mmCIF file of C-alpha atoms in Angstrom:
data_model
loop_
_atom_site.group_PDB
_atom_site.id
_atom_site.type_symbol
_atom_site.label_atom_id
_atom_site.label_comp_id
_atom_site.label_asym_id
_atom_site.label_seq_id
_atom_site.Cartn_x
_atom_site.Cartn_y
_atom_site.Cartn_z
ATOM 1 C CA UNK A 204 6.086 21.492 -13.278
ATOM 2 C CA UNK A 205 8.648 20.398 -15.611
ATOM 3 C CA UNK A 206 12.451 19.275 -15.441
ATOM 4 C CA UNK A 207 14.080 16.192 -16.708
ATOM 5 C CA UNK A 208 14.260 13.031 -14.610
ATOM 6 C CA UNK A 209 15.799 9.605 -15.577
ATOM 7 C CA UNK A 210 13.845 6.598 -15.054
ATOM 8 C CA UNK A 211 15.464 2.919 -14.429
ATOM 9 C CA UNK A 212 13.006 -0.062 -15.354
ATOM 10 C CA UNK A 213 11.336 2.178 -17.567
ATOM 11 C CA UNK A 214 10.383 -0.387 -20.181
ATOM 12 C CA UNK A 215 7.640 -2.095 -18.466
ATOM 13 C CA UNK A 216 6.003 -2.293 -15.306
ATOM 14 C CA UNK A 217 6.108 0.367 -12.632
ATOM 15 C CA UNK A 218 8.512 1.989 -14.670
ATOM 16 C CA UNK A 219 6.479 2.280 -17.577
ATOM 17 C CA UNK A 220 3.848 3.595 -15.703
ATOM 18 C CA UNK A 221 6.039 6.456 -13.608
ATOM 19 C CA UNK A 222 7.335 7.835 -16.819
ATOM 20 C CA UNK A 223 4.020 8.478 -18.259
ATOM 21 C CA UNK A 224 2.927 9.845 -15.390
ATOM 22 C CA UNK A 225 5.994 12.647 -15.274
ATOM 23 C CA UNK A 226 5.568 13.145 -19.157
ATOM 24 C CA UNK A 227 2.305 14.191 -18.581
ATOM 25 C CA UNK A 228 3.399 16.499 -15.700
ATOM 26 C CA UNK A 229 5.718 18.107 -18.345
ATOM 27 C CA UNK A 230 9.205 16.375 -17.462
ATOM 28 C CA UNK A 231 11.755 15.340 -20.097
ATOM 29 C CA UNK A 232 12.462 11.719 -19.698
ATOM 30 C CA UNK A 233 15.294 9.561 -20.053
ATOM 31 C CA UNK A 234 14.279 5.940 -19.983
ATOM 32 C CA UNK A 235 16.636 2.849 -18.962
ATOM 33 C CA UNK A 236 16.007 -0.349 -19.540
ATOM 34 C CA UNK A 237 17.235 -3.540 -21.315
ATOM 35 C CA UNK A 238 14.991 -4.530 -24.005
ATOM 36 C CA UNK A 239 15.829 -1.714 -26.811
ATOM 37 C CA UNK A 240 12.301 -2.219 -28.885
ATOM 38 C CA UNK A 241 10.145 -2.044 -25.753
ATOM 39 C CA UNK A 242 12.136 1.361 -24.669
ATOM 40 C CA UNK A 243 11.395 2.912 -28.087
ATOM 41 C CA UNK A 244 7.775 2.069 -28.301
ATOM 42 C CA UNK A 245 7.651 3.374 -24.428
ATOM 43 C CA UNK A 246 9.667 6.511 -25.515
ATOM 44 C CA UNK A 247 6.853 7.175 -28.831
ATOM 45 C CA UNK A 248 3.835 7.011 -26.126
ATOM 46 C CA UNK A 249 5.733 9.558 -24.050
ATOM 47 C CA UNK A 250 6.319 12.342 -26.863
ATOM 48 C CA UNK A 251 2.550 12.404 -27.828
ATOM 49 C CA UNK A 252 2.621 14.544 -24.460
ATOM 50 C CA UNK A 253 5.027 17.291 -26.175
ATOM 51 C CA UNK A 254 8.214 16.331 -24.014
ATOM 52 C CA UNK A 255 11.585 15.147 -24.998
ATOM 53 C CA UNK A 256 11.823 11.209 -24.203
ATOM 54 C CA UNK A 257 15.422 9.589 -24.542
ATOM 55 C CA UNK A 258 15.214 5.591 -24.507
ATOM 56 C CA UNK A 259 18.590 4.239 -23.482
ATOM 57 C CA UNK A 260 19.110 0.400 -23.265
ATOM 58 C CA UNK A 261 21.000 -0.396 -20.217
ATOM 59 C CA UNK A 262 21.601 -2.822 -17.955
ATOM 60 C CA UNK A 263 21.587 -1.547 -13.964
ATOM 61 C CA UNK A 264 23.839 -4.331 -12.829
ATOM 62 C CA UNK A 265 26.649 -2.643 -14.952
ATOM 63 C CA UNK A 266 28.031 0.421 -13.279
ATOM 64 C CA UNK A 267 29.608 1.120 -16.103
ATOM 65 C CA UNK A 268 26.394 1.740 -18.468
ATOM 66 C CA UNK A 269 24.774 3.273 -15.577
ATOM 67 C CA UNK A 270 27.588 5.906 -15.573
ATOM 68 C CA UNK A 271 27.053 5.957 -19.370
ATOM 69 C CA UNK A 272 23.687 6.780 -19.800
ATOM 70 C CA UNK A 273 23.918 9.810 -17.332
ATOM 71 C CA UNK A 274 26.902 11.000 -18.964
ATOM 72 C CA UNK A 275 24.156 10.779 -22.349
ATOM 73 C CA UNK A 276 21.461 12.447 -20.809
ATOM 74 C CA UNK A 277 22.984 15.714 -19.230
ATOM 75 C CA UNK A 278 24.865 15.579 -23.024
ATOM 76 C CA UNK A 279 21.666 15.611 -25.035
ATOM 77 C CA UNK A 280 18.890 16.216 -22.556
ATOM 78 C CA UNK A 281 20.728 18.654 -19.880
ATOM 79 C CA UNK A 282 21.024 18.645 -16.300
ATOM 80 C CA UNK A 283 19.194 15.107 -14.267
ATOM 81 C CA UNK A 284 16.588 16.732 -11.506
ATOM 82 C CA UNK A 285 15.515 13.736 -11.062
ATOM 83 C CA UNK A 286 17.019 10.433 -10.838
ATOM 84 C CA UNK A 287 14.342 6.840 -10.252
ATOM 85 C CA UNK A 288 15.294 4.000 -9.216
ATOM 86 C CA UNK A 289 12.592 1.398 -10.246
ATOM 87 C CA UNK A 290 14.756 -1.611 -12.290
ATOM 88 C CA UNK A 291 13.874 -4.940 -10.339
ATOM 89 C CA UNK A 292 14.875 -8.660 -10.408
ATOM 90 C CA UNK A 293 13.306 -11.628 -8.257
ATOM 91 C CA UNK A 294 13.378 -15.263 -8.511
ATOM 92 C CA UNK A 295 10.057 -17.551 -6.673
ATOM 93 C CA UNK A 296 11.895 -20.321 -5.462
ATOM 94 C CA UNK A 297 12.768 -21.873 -2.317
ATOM 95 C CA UNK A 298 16.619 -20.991 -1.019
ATOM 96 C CA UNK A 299 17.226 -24.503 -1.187
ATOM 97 C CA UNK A 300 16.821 -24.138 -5.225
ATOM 98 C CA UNK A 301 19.103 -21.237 -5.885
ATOM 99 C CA UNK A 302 22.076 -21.221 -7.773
ATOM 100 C CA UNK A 303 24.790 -19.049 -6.723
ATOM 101 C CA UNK A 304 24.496 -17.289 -10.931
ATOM 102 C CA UNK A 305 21.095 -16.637 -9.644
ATOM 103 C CA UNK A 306 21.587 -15.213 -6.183
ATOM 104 C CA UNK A 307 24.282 -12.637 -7.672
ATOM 105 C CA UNK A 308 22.316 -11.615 -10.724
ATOM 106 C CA UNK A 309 19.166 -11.040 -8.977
ATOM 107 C CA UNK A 310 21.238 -8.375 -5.919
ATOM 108 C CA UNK A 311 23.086 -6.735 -8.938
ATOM 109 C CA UNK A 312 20.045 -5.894 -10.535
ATOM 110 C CA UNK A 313 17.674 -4.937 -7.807
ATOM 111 C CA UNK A 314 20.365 -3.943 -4.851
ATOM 112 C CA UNK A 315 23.320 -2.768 -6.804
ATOM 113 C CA UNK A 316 21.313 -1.262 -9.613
ATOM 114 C CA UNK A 317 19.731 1.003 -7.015
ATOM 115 C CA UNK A 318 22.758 1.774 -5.515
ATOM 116 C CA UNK A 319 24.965 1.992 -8.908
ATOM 117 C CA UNK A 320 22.180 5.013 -10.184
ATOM 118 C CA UNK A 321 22.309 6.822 -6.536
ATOM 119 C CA UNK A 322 26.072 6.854 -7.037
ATOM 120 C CA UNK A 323 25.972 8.323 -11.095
ATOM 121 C CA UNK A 324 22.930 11.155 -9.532
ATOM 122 C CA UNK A 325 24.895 11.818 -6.892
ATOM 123 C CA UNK A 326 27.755 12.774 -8.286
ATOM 124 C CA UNK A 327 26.383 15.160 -11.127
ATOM 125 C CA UNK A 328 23.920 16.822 -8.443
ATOM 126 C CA UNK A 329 26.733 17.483 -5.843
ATOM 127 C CA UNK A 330 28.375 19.494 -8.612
ATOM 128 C CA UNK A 331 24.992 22.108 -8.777
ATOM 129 C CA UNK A 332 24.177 21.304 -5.339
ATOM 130 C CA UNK A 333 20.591 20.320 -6.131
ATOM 131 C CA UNK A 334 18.632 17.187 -7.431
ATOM 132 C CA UNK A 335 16.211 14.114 -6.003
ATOM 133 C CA UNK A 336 16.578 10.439 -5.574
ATOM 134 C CA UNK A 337 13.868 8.582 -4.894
ATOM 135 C CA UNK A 338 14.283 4.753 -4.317
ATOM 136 C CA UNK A 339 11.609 2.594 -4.619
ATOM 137 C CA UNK A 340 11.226 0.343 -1.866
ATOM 138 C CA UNK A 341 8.504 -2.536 -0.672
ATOM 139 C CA UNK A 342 6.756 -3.078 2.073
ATOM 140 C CA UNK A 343 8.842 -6.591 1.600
ATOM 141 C CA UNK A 344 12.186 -4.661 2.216
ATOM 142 C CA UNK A 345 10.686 -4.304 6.137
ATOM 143 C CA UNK A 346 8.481 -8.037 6.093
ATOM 144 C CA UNK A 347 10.427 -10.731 4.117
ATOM 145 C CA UNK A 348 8.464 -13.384 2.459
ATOM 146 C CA UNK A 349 9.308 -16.980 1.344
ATOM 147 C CA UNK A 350 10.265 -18.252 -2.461
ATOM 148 C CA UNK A 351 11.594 -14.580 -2.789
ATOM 149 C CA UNK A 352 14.002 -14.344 -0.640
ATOM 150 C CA UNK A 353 16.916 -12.922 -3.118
ATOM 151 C CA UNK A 354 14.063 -10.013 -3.526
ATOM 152 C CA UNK A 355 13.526 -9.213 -0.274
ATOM 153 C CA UNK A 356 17.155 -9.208 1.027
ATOM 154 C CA UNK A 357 18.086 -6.866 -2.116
ATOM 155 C CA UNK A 358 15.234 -4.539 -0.804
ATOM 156 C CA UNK A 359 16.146 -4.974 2.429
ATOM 157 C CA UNK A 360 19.851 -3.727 1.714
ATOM 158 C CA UNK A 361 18.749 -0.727 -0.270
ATOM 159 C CA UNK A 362 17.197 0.897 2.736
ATOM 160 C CA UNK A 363 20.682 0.269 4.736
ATOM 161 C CA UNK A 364 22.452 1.875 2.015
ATOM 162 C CA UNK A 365 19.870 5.252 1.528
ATOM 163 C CA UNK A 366 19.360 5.761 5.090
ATOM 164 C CA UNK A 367 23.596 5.835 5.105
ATOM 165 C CA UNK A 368 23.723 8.322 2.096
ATOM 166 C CA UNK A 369 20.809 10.098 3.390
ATOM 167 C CA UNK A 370 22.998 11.180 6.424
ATOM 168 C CA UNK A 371 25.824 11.931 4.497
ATOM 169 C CA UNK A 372 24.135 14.204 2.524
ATOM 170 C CA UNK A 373 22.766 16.211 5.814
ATOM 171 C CA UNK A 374 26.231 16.061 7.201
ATOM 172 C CA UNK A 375 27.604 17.850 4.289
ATOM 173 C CA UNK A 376 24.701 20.582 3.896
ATOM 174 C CA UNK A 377 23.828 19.652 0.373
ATOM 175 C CA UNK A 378 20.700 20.251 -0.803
ATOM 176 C CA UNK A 379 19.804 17.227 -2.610
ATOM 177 C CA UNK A 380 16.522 15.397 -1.450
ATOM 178 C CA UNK A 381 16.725 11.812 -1.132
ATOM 179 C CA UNK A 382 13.211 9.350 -0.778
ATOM 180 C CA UNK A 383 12.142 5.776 -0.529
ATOM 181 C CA UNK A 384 8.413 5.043 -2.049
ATOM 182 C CA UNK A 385 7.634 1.599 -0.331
ATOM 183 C CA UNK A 386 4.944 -0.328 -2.332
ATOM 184 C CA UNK A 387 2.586 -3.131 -2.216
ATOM 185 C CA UNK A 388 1.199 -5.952 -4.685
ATOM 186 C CA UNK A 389 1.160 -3.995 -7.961
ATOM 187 C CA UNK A 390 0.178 -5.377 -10.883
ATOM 188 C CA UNK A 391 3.129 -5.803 -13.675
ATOM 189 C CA UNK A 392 4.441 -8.187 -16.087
ATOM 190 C CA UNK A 393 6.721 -9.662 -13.648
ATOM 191 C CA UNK A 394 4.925 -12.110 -12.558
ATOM 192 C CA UNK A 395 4.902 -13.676 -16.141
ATOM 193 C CA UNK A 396 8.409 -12.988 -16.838
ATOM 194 C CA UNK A 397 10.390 -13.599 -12.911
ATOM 195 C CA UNK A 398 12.137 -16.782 -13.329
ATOM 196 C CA UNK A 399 9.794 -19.500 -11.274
ATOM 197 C CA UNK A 400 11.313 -22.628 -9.999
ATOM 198 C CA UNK A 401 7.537 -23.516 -8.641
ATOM 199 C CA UNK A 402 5.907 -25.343 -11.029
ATOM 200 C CA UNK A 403 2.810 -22.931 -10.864
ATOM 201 C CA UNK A 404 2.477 -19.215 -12.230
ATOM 202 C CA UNK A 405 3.264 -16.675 -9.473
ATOM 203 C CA UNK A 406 0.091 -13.642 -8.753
ATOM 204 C CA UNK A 407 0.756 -10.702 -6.326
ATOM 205 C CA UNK A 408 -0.965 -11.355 -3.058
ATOM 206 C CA UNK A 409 -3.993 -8.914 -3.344
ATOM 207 C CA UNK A 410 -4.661 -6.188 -2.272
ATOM 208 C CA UNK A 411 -3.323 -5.724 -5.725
ATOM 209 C CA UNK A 412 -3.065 -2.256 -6.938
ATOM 210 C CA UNK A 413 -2.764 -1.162 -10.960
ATOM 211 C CA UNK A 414 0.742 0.212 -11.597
ATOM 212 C CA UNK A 415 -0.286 3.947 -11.978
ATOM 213 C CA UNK A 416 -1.168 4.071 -7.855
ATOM 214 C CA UNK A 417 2.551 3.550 -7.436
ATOM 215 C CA UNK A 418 3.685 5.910 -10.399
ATOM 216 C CA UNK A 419 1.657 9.132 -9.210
ATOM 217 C CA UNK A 420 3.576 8.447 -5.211
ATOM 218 C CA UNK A 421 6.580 8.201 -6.937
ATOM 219 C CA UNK A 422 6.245 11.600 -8.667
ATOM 220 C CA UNK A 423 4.450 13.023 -5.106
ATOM 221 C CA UNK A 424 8.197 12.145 -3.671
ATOM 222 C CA UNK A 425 9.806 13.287 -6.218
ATOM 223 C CA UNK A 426 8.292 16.964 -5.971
ATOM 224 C CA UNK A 427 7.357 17.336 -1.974
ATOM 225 C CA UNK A 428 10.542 16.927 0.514
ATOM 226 C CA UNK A 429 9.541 13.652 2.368
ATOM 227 C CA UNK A 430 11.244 11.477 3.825
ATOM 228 C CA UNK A 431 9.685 8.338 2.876
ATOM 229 C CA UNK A 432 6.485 7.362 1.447
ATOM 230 C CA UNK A 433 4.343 4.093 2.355
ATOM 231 C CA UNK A 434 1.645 3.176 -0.463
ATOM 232 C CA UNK A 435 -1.645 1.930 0.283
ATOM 233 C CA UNK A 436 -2.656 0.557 3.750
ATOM 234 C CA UNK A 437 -1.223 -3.083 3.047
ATOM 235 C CA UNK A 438 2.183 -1.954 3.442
ATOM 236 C CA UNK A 439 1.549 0.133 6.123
ATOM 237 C CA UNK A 440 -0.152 -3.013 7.887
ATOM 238 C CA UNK A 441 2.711 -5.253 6.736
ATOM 239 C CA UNK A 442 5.422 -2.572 8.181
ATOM 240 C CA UNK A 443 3.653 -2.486 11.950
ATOM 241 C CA UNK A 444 2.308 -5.680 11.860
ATOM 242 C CA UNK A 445 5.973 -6.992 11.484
ATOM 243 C CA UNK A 446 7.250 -4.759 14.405
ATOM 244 C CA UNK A 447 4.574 -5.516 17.049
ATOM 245 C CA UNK A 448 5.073 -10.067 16.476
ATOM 246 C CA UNK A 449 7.406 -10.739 14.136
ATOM 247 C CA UNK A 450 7.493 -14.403 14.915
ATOM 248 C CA UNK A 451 3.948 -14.459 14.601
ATOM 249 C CA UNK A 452 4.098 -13.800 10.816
ATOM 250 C CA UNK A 453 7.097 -16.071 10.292
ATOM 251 C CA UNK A 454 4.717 -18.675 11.598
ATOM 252 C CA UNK A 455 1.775 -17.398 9.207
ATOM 253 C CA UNK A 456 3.779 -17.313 5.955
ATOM 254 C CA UNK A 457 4.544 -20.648 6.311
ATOM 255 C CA UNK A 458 1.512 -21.356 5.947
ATOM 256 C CA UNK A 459 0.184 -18.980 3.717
ATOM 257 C CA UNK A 460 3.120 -17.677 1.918
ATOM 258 C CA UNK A 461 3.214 -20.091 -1.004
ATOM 259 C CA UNK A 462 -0.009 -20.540 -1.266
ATOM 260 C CA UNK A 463 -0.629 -16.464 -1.445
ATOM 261 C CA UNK A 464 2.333 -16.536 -4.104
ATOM 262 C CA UNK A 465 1.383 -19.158 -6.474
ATOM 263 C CA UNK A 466 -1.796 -19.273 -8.746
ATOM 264 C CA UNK A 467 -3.687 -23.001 -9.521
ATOM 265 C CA UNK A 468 -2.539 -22.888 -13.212
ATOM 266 C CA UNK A 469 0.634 -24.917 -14.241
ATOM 267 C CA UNK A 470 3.634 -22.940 -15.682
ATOM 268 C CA UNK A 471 4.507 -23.908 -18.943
ATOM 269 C CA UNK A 472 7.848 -26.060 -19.220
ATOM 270 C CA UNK A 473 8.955 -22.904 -21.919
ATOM 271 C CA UNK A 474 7.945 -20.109 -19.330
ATOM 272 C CA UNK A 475 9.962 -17.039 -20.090
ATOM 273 C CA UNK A 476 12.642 -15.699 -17.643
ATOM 274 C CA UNK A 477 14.282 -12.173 -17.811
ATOM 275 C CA UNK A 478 16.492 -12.847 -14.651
ATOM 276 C CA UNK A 479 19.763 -12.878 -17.397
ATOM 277 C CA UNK A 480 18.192 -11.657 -20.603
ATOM 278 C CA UNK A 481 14.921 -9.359 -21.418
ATOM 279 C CA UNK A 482 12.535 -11.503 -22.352
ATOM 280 C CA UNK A 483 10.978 -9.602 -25.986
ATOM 281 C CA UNK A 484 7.242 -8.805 -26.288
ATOM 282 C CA UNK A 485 5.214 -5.622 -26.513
ATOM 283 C CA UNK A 486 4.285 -5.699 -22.596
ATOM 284 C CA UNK A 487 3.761 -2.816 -20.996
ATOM 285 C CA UNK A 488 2.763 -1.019 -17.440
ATOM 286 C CA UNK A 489 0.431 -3.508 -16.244
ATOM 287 C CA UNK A 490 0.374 -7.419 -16.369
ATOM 288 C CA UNK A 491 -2.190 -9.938 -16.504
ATOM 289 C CA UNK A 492 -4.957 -8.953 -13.203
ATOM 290 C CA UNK A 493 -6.737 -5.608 -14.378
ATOM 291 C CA UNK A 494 -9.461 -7.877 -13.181
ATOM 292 C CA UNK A 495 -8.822 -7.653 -9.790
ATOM 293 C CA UNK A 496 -5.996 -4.525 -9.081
ATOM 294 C CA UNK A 497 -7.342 -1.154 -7.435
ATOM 295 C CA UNK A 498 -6.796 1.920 -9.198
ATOM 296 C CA UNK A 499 -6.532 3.986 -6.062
ATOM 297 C CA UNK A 500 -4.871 3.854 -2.518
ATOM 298 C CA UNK A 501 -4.610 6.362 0.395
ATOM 299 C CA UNK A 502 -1.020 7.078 -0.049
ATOM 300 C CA UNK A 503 -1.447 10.619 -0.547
ATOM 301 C CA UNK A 504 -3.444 10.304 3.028
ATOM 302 C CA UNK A 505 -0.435 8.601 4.847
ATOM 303 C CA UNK A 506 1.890 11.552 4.237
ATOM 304 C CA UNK A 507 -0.197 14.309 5.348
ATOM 305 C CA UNK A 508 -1.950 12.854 8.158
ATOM 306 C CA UNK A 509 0.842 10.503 9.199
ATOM 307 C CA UNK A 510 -0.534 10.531 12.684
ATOM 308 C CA UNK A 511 -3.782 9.622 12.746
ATOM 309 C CA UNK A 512 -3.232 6.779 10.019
ATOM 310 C CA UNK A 513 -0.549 5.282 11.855
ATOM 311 C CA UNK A 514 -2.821 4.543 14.789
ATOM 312 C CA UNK A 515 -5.617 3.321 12.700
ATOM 313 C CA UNK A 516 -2.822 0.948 10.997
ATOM 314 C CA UNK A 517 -1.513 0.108 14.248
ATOM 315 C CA UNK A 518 -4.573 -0.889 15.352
ATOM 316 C CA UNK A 519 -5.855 -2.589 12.363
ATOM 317 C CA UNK A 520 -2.303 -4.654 12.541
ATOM 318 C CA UNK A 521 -2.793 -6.155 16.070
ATOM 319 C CA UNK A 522 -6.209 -6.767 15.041
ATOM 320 C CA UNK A 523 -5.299 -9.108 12.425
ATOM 321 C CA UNK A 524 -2.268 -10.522 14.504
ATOM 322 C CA UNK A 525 -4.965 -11.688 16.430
ATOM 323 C CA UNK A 526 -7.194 -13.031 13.699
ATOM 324 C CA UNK A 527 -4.002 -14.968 12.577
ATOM 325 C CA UNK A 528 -3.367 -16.092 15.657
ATOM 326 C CA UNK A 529 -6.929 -17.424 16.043
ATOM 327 C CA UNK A 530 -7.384 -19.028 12.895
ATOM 328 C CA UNK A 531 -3.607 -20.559 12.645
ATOM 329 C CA UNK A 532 -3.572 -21.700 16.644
ATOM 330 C CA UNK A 533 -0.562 -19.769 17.405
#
């Protein structure tokens, strides 16, 4: 297995993790990201595998770069096979605290960035009539969640736009493969470096899985023709549970959504933000709850025995609709 694939995000995070997880399947990587130090050091891990790794700092909310950096890779690397959408931006605060600078930074990064890389892939596989895209999703782009709402509706918006191009490309016979991989609570540096309006540091509401789970579905989309991938059984749950009572869960996350989102500890008044610059520091694929993440998820089980999981999750969901519906008095 081998090729070359370009990698947005790929400084920290989920990023970091998906292209180690290619390198070591043989790919050459291009890595985008802002922070140019953290790209380099991410780009020296990758060659210890024997493949070509090309760090170059850009920022996904400029169409522009975007366009720029492909133009670099197919110039020194050669032809994209795969293109990754993983670059991300959220702010936890209430809508009532937003700031319009906010609300448009966080969609260009994490909606238009998505859609600004599709565009640049798109364009150079059209011309060889062959290539994947794979989008990565959240099982918050189908179950929105408060103090992150400029997140969710970003996420929600890139579905809207991939299930659009996704047509296109059928319509017009091409044979370029185009995938969401929705994810759950993963376990990255964003939650010390998201702007926080809060008061308290933000955690991932557990199940929380390490950032490799999500890397190796990533690279399972990227190689086997489906349409869409859901990883572990929380998003699943999240997905159907949200379809059977909807207005069941809006009632339960205002209970429990701030409380799920926010830790006990205070944030410090000089907490870092990366929401309009990178915020500097050797971080890397995973952030600050090794502790408590999984290292493994039945993703690979949801694609090829869609079925039978999907009934399990169905049931599970209206099972704990009616937990929640017990405990909260709905």
């Amino acid at each position: 297995m081998s090729g070359i694939v370009v990698v947005t995000g790929a400084g920290a995070g989920v990023g970091r993790a998906t292209v180690e997880e290619f390198a070591r399947r043989g790919y050459d990587v291009a890595l985008l990201s802002r922070d140019p130090d953290r790209l380099e050091r991410a780009a020296a891990s990758l060659r210890r595998h024997g493949v070509r790794a090309l760090p170059i700092p850009t920022d996904v909310a400029d169409a522009k770069a975007v366009e720029a950096a492909a133009d670099r890779v197919e110039a020194e690397l050669g032809p994209i096979d795969v293109w990754v959408n993983v670059a991300m931006a959220t702010v936890f605060a209430p809508v009532s605290k937003l700031t319009a600078e906010e609300a448009e930074r966080a969609t260009q990064v994490t909606y238009l960035g998505q859609v600004y890389g599709m565009m640049s892939a798109l364009k150079r596989m059209r011309a060889r009539n062959r290539g994947t895209i794979v989008n990565v999703g959240s099982a918050l782009a189908y179950r929105s969640v408060p103090l992150q709402s400029l997140y969710c509706g970003a996420k929600f918006a890139i579905r809207g736009f991939t299930d659009s191009l996704r047509s296109e490309i059928l319509h017009d016979k091409l044979d370029i493969h185009i995938t969401m991989v929705d994810l759950p609570a993963v376990n990255t540096p964003q939650f010390d470096w998201a702007m926080n309006k809060m008061g308290k540091k933000a955690q991932p509401v557990a199940p929380i899985y390490q950032p490799e789970v999500p890397a190796r579905a990533i690279v399972f989309a990227a190689t086997h023709r489906r349409r869409q991938v859901w990883v572990g059984y929380p998003t699943v749950q999240a997905i159907l549970a949200n379809r059977i009572a909807p207005g069941l869960i809006d009632r339960y996350l205002a209970k429990a959504g701030y409380s799920g989102q926010l830790t006990d500890k205070r944030l410090p008044r000089d907490a870092p933000s990366n929401l309009f610059e990178p915020v500097p520091g050797d971080y890397g694929a995973h952030g600050r709850f090794d502790a408590e993440a999984r290292a493994g998820s039945w993703e690979m089980f949801t694609d090829r025995h869609r079925t039978a999981f999907w009934i399990a999750a169905a049931l599970g969901a209206a099972t704990g609709l009616h937990l929640l519906a017990k405990r909260y008095r709905f």
